[in-house]
CSV table of C-alpha atoms and ligand atoms in Angstrom, one decimal:
chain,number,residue,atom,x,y,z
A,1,UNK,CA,30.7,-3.7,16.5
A,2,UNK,CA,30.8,-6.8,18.8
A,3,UNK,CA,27.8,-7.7,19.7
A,4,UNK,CA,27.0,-9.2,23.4
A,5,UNK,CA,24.8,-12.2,23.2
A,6,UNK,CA,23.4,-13.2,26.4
A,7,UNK,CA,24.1,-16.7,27.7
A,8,UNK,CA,22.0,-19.6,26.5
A,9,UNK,CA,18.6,-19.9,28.6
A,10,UNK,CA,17.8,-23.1,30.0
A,11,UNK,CA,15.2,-25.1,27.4
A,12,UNK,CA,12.9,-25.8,30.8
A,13,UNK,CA,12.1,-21.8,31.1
A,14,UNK,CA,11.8,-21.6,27.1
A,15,UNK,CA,8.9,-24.4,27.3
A,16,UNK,CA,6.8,-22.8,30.4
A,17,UNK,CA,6.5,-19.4,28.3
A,18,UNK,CA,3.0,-19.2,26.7
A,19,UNK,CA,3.8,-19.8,23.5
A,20,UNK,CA,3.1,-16.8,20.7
A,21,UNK,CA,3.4,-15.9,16.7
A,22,UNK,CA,2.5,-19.6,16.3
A,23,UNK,CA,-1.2,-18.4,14.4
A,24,UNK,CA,-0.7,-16.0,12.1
A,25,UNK,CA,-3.2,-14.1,9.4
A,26,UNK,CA,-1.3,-13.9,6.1
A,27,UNK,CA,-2.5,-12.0,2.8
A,28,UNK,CA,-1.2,-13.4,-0.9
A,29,UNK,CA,1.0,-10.8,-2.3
A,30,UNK,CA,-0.9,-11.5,-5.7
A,31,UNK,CA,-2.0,-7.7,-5.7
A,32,UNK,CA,1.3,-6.0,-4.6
A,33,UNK,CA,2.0,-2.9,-6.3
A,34,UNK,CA,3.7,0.3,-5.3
A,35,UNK,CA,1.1,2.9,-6.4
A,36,UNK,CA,2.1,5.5,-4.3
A,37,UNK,CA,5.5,6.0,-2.0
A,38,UNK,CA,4.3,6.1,1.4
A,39,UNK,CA,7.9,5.3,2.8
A,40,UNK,CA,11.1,5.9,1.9
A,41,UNK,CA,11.9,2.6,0.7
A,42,UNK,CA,9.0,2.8,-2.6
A,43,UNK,CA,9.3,4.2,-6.2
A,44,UNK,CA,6.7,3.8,-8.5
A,45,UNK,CA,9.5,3.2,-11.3
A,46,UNK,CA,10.6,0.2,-9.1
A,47,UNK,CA,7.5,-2.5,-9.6
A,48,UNK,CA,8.2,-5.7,-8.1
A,49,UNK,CA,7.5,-8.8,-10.2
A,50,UNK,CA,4.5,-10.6,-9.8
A,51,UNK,CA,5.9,-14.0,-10.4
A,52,UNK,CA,8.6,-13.2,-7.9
A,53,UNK,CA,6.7,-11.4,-5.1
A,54,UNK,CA,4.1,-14.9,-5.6
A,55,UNK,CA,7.1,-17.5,-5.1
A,56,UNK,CA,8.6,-15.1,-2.3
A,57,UNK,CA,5.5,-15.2,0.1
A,58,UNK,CA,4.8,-18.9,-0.4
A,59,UNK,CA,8.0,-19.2,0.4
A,60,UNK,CA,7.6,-17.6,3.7
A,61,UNK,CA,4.0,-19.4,4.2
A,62,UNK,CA,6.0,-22.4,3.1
A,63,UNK,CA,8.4,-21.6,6.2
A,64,UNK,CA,5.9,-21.0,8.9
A,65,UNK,CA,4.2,-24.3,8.2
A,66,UNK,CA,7.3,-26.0,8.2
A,67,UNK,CA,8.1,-24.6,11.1
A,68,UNK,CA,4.9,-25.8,12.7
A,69,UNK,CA,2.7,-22.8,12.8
A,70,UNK,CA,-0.3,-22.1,11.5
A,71,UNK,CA,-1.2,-19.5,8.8
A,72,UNK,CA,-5.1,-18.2,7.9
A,73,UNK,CA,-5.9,-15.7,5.2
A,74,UNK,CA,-7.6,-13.0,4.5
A,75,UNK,CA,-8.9,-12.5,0.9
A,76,UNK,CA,-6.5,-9.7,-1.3
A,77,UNK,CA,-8.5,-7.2,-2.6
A,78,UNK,CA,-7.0,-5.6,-6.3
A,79,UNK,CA,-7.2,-2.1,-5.0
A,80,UNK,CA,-5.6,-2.7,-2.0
A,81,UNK,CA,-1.8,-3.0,-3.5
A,82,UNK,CA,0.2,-3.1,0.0
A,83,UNK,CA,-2.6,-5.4,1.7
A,84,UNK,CA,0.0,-8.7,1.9
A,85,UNK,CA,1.5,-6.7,4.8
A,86,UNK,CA,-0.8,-8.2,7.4
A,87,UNK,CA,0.6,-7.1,10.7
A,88,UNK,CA,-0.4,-3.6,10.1
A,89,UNK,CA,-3.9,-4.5,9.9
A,90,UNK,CA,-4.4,-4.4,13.9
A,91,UNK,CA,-3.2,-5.2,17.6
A,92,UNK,CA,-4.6,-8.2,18.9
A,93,UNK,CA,-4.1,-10.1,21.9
A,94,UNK,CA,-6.4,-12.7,23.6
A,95,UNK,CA,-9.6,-12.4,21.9
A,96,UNK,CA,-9.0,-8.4,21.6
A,97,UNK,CA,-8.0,-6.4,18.8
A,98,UNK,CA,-7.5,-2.4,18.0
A,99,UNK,CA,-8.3,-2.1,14.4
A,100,UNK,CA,-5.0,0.0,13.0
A,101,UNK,CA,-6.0,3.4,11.5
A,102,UNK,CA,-3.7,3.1,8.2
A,103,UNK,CA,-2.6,6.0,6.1
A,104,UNK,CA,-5.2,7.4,3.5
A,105,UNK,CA,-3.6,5.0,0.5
A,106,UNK,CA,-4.1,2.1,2.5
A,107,UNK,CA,-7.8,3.0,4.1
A,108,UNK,CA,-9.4,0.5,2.1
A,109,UNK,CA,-7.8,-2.2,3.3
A,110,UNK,CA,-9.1,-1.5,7.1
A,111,UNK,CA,-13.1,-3.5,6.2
A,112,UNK,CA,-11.5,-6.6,5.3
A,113,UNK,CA,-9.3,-6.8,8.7
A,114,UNK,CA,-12.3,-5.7,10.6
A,115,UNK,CA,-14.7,-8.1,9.0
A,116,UNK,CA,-12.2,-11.0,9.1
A,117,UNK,CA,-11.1,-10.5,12.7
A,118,UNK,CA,-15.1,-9.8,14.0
A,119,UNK,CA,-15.7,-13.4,11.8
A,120,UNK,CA,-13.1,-15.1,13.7
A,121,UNK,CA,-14.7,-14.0,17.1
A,122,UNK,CA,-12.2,-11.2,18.3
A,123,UNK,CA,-13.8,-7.8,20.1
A,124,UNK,CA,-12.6,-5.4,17.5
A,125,UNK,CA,-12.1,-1.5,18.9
A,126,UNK,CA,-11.0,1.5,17.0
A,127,UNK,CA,-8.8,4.5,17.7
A,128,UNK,CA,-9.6,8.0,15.9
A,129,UNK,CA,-5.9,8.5,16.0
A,130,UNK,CA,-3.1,7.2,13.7
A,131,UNK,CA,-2.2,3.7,14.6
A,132,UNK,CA,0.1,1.0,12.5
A,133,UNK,CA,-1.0,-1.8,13.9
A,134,UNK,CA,1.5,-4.2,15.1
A,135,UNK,CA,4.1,-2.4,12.7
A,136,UNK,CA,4.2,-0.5,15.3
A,137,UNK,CA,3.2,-2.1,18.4
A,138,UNK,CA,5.1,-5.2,19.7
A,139,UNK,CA,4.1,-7.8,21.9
A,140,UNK,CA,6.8,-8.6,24.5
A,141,UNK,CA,4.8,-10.9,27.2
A,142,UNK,CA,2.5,-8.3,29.3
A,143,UNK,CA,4.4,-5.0,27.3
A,144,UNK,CA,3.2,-3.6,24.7
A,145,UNK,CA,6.2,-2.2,22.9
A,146,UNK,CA,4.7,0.7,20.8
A,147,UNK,CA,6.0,3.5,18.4
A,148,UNK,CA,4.6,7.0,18.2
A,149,UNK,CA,5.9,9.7,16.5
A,150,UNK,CA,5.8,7.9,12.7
A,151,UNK,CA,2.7,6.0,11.8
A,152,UNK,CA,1.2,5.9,15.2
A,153,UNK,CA,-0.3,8.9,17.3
A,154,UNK,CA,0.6,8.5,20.8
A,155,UNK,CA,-2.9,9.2,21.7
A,156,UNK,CA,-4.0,5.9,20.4
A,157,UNK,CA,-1.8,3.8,22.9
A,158,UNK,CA,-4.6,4.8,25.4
A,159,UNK,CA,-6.7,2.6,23.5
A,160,UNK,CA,-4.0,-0.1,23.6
A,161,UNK,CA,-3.3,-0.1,27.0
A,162,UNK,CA,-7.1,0.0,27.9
A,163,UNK,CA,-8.5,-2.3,25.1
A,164,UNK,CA,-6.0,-5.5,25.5
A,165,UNK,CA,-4.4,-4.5,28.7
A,166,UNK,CA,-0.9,-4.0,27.9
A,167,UNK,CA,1.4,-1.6,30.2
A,168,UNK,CA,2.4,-0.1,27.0
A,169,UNK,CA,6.2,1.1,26.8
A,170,UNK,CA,6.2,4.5,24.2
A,171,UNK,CA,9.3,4.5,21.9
A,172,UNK,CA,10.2,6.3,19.2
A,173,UNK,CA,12.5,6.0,16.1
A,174,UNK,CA,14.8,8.7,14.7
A,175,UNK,CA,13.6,8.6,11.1
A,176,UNK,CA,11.3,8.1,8.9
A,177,UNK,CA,13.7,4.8,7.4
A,178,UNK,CA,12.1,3.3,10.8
A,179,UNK,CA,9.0,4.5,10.0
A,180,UNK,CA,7.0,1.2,12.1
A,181,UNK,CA,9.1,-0.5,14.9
A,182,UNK,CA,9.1,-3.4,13.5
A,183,UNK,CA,12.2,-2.4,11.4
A,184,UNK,CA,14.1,-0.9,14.1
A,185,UNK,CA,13.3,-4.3,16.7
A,186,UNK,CA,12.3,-7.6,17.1
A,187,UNK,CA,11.0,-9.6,20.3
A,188,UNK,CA,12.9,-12.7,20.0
A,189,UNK,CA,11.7,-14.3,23.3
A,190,UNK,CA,8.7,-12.5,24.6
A,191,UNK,CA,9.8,-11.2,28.3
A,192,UNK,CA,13.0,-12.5,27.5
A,193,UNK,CA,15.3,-11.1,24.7
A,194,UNK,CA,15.1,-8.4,21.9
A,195,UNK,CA,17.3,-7.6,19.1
A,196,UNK,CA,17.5,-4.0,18.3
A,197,UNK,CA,19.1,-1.5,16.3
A,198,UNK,CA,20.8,1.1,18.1
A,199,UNK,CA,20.7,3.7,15.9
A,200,UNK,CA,16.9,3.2,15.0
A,201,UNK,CA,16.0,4.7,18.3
A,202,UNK,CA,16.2,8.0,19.9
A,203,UNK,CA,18.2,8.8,23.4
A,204,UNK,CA,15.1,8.4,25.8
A,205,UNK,CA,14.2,5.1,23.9
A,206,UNK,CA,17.3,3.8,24.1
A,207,UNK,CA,17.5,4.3,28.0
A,208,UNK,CA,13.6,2.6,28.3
A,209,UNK,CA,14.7,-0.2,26.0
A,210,UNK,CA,18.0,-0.7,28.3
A,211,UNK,CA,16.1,-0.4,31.4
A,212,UNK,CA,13.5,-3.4,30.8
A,213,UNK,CA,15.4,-5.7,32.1
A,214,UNK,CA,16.2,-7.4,29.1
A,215,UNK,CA,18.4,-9.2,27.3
A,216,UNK,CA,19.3,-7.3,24.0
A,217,UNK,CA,20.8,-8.2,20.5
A,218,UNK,CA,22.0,-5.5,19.7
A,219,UNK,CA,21.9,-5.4,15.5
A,220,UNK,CA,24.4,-3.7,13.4
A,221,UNK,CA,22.7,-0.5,11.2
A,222,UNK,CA,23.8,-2.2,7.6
A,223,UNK,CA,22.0,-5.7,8.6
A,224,UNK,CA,19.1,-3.6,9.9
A,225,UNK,CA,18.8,-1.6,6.7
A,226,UNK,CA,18.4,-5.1,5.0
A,227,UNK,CA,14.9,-5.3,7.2
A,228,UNK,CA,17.0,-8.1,9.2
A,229,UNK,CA,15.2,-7.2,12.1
A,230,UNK,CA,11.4,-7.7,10.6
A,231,UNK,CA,11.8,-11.0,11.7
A,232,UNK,CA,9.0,-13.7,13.4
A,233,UNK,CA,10.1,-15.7,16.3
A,234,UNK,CA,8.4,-18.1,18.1
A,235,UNK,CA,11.3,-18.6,20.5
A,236,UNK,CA,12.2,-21.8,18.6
A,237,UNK,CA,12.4,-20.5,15.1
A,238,UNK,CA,12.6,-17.0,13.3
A,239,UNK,CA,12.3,-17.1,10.1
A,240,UNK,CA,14.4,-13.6,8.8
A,241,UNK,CA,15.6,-12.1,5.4
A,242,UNK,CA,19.4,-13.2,4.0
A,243,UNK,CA,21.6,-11.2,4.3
A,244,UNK,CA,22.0,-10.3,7.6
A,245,UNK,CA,24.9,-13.3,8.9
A,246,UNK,CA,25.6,-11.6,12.1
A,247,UNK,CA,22.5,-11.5,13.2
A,248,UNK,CA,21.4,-15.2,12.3
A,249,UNK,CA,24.5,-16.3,13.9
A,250,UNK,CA,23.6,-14.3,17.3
A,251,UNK,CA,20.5,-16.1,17.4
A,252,UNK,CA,21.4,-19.6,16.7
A,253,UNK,CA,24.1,-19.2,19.0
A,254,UNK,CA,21.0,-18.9,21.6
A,255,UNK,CA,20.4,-22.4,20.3
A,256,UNK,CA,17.2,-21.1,17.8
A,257,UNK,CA,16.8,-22.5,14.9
A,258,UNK,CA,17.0,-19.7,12.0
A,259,UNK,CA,15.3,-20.2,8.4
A,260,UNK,CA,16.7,-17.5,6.0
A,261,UNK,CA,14.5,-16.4,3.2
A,262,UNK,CA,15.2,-14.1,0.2
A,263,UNK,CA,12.7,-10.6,0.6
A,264,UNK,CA,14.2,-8.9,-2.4
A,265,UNK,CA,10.4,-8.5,-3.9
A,266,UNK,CA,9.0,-7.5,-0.8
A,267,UNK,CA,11.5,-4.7,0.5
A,268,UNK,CA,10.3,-2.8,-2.6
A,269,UNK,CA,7.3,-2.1,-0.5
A,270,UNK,CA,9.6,-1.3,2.0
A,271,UNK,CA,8.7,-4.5,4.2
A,272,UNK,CA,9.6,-7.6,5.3
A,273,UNK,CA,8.6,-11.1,6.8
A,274,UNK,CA,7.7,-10.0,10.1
A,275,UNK,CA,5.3,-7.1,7.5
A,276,UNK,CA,3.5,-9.8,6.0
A,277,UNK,CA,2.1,-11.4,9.1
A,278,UNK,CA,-0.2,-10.3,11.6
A,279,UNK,CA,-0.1,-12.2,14.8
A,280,UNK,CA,-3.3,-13.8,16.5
A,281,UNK,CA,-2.1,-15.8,19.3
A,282,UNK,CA,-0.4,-13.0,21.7
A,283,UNK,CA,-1.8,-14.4,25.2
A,284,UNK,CA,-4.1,-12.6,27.4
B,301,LIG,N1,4.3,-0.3,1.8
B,301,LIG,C1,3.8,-0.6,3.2
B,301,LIG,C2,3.6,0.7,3.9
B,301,LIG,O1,4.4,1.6,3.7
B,301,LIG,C3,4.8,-1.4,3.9
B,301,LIG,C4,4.3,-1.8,5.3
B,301,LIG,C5,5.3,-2.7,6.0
B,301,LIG,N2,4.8,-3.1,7.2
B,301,LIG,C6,5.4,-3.1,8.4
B,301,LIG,N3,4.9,-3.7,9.4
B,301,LIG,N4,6.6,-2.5,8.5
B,301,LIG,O2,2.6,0.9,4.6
């Protein structure tokens, strides 16, 4: 597949953006199990290692900070084994957030996001209805690119679009290996470019996804199965898994600056970096 790389964008328009996924809320990965399989990608029989999981998400806080952002923490808690992926805990922008409404196996780790985000001053809401968090919902300046149809009800983009004021754009993947979005695509520039897997989406999502107006990366399936696409961008840096050369060399032929980091531990949760990260600055 060739892939079709838009031109590089003047750095003037890059600086004007608001800038975003600069503050992040991180969780130490010093509990991570897999104690159940909630996704195709976790087996009980495949534990990861502590020591390894450890060095692999300081690695990555290690990264962020070096890439100058900042990175806040909320306190693991031993029975919450899959807690160190942070981004499902809500969807937050401004001083908003809409608490995620996690699958049974990981219901306990919902208190400590709502306590720590109602500590650091945001107006927390809930929705009734299955929601995965910014798994499955993606900032992309004022869109909200969501999922339904795997983790997240469609009934509780209501409470997106109402809560935080996002026109909210309804995708869906085409199997459960994409079970959140953010496996399937990644906002690379917010309002400006996203890489995307093809295949990850279904017909009508495609044509919505080519109809933003866009430009798109597209990503090839095998560097997408490596979780290449659970990336974090700031529009200066991602920071992405190895093993995907194509798409780090689409990107820093945009003139970004890509930081490759090793996520063997963490895709036996069936995650990666963008996972372990729950934005907080996504502007109003
Ligand atoms: N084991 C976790 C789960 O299945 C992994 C979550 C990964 N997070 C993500 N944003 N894709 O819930």
């Amino acid at each position: 597949m060739t892939s079709t790389v838009p031109a590089v964008t003047a750095p003037a328009a890059a600086t004007r953006e608001k800038q975003s996924h600069r503050r992040l809320l991180m969780c130490s990965a010093k509990h991570f199990r897999i104690d159940y399989e909630i996704n195709p990608y976790m087996h009980a029989d495949v534990q990861p290692d502590p020591a390894a999981a450890a060095a692999e998400h300081d690695g990555i806080v290690a990264a962020h900070l070096a890439a100058g952002r900042t990175v806040e923490f909320v306190d693991a808690d031993p029975a919450c084994p899959d807690m160190t992926y942070t981004a499902n805990a809500a969807a937050v922008r401004g001083d908003r957030a809409v608490l995620a409404t996690l699958p049974p196996e990981r219901a306990a780790e919902t208190p400590h996001h709502r306590a720590w985000l109602e500590a650091n001053g945001f107006d927390v809401a809930d929705t009734p209805y299955a929601f995965s968090g910014q798994g499955d919902a993606l900032a992309c300046g004022d869109l909200l690119l969501a999922a339904h149809g795997q983790r997240t009800d469609i009934r509780a983009h209501r409470t997106l679009a109402r809560h935080l004021g996002y026109e909210v754009v309804a995708l869906r993947t085409t199997s459960t290996r994409w079970y959140d979005l953010d496996l399937a695509l990644a906002v690379i520039h917010p309002g400006r470019t996203l890489a995307y897997n093809p295949e990850a989406l279904d017909r009508a999502s495609l044509r919505t996804v080519r109809g933003l107006g866009l430009d798109l990366i597209p990503v090839r399936p095998a560097e997408a199965a490596h979780f290449a696409l659970n990336l974090i961008s700031d529009g200066r840096t991602v920071t992405m898994t190895t093993g995907a050369p194509h798409l780090a060399a689409d990107l820093r032929s945009l003139g970004l600056t890509v930081v490759e980091l090793d996520t063997t531990e963490l895709r036996k949760g069936g995650g990666g970096i963008r996972c372990t990260a729950l934005t907080l600055d996504n502007p109003a």
